[in-house]
Each structure stands twice: as C-alpha cells, then as structure tokens.
Amino acid sequence: MFFKYLEETRSEFLRSRGLPYETIIEKGFEVPVVELKCRFHRPIFHADVFDVLLWVREVNRWSFSFYYEIFKDNLVAKAYSKHCLIYNKELSTIPDEILFILKSS
C-alpha cells in the first residue's frame, strides 16, 4: 500500500510539469516500474500523515529515475524508482519532448 503513495506523488509531479500520465498513455506509451527500492528509517503506520519529496535524478534516452524522501516530522524513508517507456509492447526511446520535461525538473 505504501508504494501507491509514491505512484500518486509521481503522477502529481508529472502533471505539475504539464505531462500527466494520461497524455503519455494517449501517445501509445506505457510507463512500467522496472526497479523499486525503499529503505525505512523509522516506522510509519496506515493512519499517519506524511509528506513525500520527489525529484528526477537520472534521465537518458531509455530510462529515468525518481528519488523520494518521506517525512513525518523527521525522515521516515528514502525510495527510488526506475522507469522506461514501452510502445507496442517494445522498449522505446524516450521522445524529446518528454526528455526535455524530465531533464528540466
């Protein structure tokens, strides 16, 4: 369940940069998670309210990565997710307009 919040943070981040997931999907792409890591430093519980900071750290023609820090008063966890684009069930290079948005974030 916790990873759903990371997904929501990614979605909102891209939306705020003018690139909602819906736009990527309308262009025929899928955006799978190919790697996901999370390291907890403190416990967090279902009813807790917390903040997630996100930034883009690695971008190339084939993949891009997000880094996250989760806070509830103090640092609770650090996470990382790596993504690629799939087009017609094949790995695709990332189009220039998407690369520009990711690199300028």
PDB file of C-alpha atoms in Angstrom:
ATOM      1  CA  MET A   1       0.000   0.000   0.000  1.00  0.00           C
ATOM      2  CA  PHE A   2       2.836   2.405   0.821  1.00  0.00           C
ATOM      3  CA  PHE A   3       4.126   2.263  -2.772  1.00  0.00           C
ATOM      4  CA  LYS A   4       0.776   3.562  -4.010  1.00  0.00           C
ATOM      5  CA  TYR A   5       1.651   6.902  -2.397  1.00  0.00           C
ATOM      6  CA  LEU A   6       4.882   7.013  -4.371  1.00  0.00           C
ATOM      7  CA  GLU A   7       2.889   6.401  -7.545  1.00  0.00           C
ATOM      8  CA  GLU A   8       0.477   9.206  -6.661  1.00  0.00           C
ATOM      9  CA  THR A   9       3.428  11.520  -5.986  1.00  0.00           C
ATOM     10  CA  ARG A  10       4.949  10.661  -9.391  1.00  0.00           C
ATOM     11  CA  SER A  11       1.629  11.265 -11.129  1.00  0.00           C
ATOM     12  CA  GLU A  12       1.158  14.656  -9.488  1.00  0.00           C
ATOM     13  CA  PHE A  13       4.774  15.620 -10.171  1.00  0.00           C
ATOM     14  CA  LEU A  14       4.409  14.883 -13.897  1.00  0.00           C
ATOM     15  CA  ARG A  15       1.015  16.612 -14.014  1.00  0.00           C
ATOM     16  CA  SER A  16       2.538  19.727 -12.417  1.00  0.00           C
ATOM     17  CA  ARG A  17       5.167  19.753 -15.210  1.00  0.00           C
ATOM     18  CA  GLY A  18       2.492  19.599 -17.912  1.00  0.00           C
ATOM     19  CA  LEU A  19       2.919  15.881 -18.590  1.00  0.00           C
ATOM     20  CA  PRO A  20       0.094  13.902 -16.998  1.00  0.00           C
ATOM     21  CA  TYR A  21       0.251  10.120 -17.314  1.00  0.00           C
ATOM     22  CA  GLU A  22      -2.915  10.302 -19.403  1.00  0.00           C
ATOM     23  CA  THR A  23      -1.021  12.261 -22.080  1.00  0.00           C
ATOM     24  CA  ILE A  24       1.767   9.690 -22.176  1.00  0.00           C
ATOM     25  CA  ILE A  25      -0.766   6.865 -22.478  1.00  0.00           C
ATOM     26  CA  GLU A  26      -2.717   8.722 -25.205  1.00  0.00           C
ATOM     27  CA  LYS A  27       0.521   8.771 -27.235  1.00  0.00           C
ATOM     28  CA  GLY A  28       0.530   4.965 -27.020  1.00  0.00           C
ATOM     29  CA  PHE A  29       3.162   4.520 -24.293  1.00  0.00           C
ATOM     30  CA  GLU A  30       3.127   2.503 -21.108  1.00  0.00           C
ATOM     31  CA  VAL A  31       5.342   3.573 -18.178  1.00  0.00           C
ATOM     32  CA  PRO A  32       6.306   0.475 -16.199  1.00  0.00           C
ATOM     33  CA  VAL A  33       8.291   0.496 -12.987  1.00  0.00           C
ATOM     34  CA  VAL A  34      11.397  -1.570 -13.731  1.00  0.00           C
ATOM     35  CA  GLU A  35      13.085  -1.130 -10.357  1.00  0.00           C
ATOM     36  CA  LEU A  36      11.812  -0.023  -6.964  1.00  0.00           C
ATOM     37  CA  LYS A  37      13.677   0.274  -3.690  1.00  0.00           C
ATOM     38  CA  CYS A  38      12.717   1.685  -0.334  1.00  0.00           C
ATOM     39  CA  ARG A  39      14.659   1.928   2.900  1.00  0.00           C
ATOM     40  CA  PHE A  40      12.738   2.737   6.057  1.00  0.00           C
ATOM     41  CA  HIS A  41      14.493   4.653   8.815  1.00  0.00           C
ATOM     42  CA  ARG A  42      11.504   4.908  11.146  1.00  0.00           C
ATOM     43  CA  PRO A  43       8.118   3.200  11.307  1.00  0.00           C
ATOM     44  CA  ILE A  44       5.131   4.653   9.521  1.00  0.00           C
ATOM     45  CA  PHE A  45       1.581   3.465  10.067  1.00  0.00           C
ATOM     46  CA  HIS A  46      -1.581   3.341   7.993  1.00  0.00           C
ATOM     47  CA  ALA A  47      -3.264   6.383   9.582  1.00  0.00           C
ATOM     48  CA  ASP A  48      -0.106   8.542   9.613  1.00  0.00           C
ATOM     49  CA  VAL A  49       0.028  11.786   7.680  1.00  0.00           C
ATOM     50  CA  PHE A  50       3.331  12.315   5.888  1.00  0.00           C
ATOM     51  CA  ASP A  51       4.973  14.316   3.112  1.00  0.00           C
ATOM     52  CA  VAL A  52       6.811  12.979   0.092  1.00  0.00           C
ATOM     53  CA  LEU A  53       9.531  14.958  -1.656  1.00  0.00           C
ATOM     54  CA  LEU A  54      10.382  13.824  -5.174  1.00  0.00           C
ATOM     55  CA  TRP A  55      12.997  14.739  -7.739  1.00  0.00           C
ATOM     56  CA  VAL A  56      14.291  13.386 -11.019  1.00  0.00           C
ATOM     57  CA  ARG A  57      17.870  12.223 -10.738  1.00  0.00           C
ATOM     58  CA  GLU A  58      18.773  10.130 -13.759  1.00  0.00           C
ATOM     59  CA  VAL A  59      17.479  10.609 -17.292  1.00  0.00           C
ATOM     60  CA  ASN A  60      18.724   9.081 -20.528  1.00  0.00           C
ATOM     61  CA  ARG A  61      17.214   8.014 -23.859  1.00  0.00           C
ATOM     62  CA  TRP A  62      15.995   4.691 -22.417  1.00  0.00           C
ATOM     63  CA  SER A  63      15.044   5.280 -18.784  1.00  0.00           C
ATOM     64  CA  PHE A  64      14.504   7.781 -15.997  1.00  0.00           C
ATOM     65  CA  SER A  65      14.585   7.578 -12.217  1.00  0.00           C
ATOM     66  CA  PHE A  66      12.789   9.296  -9.377  1.00  0.00           C
ATOM     67  CA  TYR A  67      14.118   9.677  -5.853  1.00  0.00           C
ATOM     68  CA  TYR A  68      11.848  10.208  -2.870  1.00  0.00           C
ATOM     69  CA  GLU A  69      12.207  11.261   0.736  1.00  0.00           C
ATOM     70  CA  ILE A  70       9.272  10.579   3.033  1.00  0.00           C
ATOM     71  CA  PHE A  71       8.855  12.707   6.146  1.00  0.00           C
ATOM     72  CA  LYS A  72       6.623  12.532   9.208  1.00  0.00           C
ATOM     73  CA  ASP A  73       8.265  15.193  11.409  1.00  0.00           C
ATOM     74  CA  ASN A  74      11.616  13.511  10.599  1.00  0.00           C
ATOM     75  CA  LEU A  75      12.889  11.427   7.719  1.00  0.00           C
ATOM     76  CA  VAL A  76      10.934   8.171   7.630  1.00  0.00           C
ATOM     77  CA  ALA A  77      12.166   6.605   4.396  1.00  0.00           C
ATOM     78  CA  LYS A  78      14.106   7.066   1.190  1.00  0.00           C
ATOM     79  CA  ALA A  79      12.954   5.464  -2.034  1.00  0.00           C
ATOM     80  CA  TYR A  80      13.957   5.118  -5.666  1.00  0.00           C
ATOM     81  CA  SER A  81      12.046   4.064  -8.770  1.00  0.00           C
ATOM     82  CA  LYS A  82      13.318   3.489 -12.296  1.00  0.00           C
ATOM     83  CA  HIS A  83      11.051   3.622 -15.342  1.00  0.00           C
ATOM     84  CA  CYS A  84      11.144   3.150 -19.083  1.00  0.00           C
ATOM     85  CA  LEU A  85       8.670   3.614 -21.903  1.00  0.00           C
ATOM     86  CA  ILE A  86       7.033   0.754 -23.768  1.00  0.00           C
ATOM     87  CA  TYR A  87       5.446   1.297 -27.190  1.00  0.00           C
ATOM     88  CA  ASN A  88       3.663  -1.547 -28.974  1.00  0.00           C
ATOM     89  CA  LYS A  89       4.991  -3.963 -26.341  1.00  0.00           C
ATOM     90  CA  GLU A  90       8.593  -2.985 -27.134  1.00  0.00           C
ATOM     91  CA  LEU A  91      11.114  -0.898 -25.235  1.00  0.00           C
ATOM     92  CA  SER A  92      11.109   2.597 -26.703  1.00  0.00           C
ATOM     93  CA  THR A  93      13.462   5.536 -26.619  1.00  0.00           C
ATOM     94  CA  ILE A  94      12.031   8.474 -24.723  1.00  0.00           C
ATOM     95  CA  PRO A  95      10.690  11.179 -27.072  1.00  0.00           C
ATOM     96  CA  ASP A  96      12.494  14.525 -26.980  1.00  0.00           C
ATOM     97  CA  GLU A  97       9.518  16.436 -25.535  1.00  0.00           C
ATOM     98  CA  ILE A  98       9.328  14.029 -22.570  1.00  0.00           C
ATOM     99  CA  LEU A  99      13.116  14.082 -22.128  1.00  0.00           C
ATOM    100  CA  PHE A 100      13.037  17.882 -22.020  1.00  0.00           C
ATOM    101  CA  ILE A 101      10.407  17.918 -19.263  1.00  0.00           C
ATOM    102  CA  LEU A 102      12.227  15.286 -17.220  1.00  0.00           C
ATOM    103  CA  LYS A 103      15.632  16.937 -17.594  1.00  0.00           C
ATOM    104  CA  SER A 104      14.313  20.384 -16.699  1.00  0.00           C
ATOM    105  CA  SER A 105      12.663  19.144 -13.496  1.00  0.00           C
TER     106      SER A 105
END
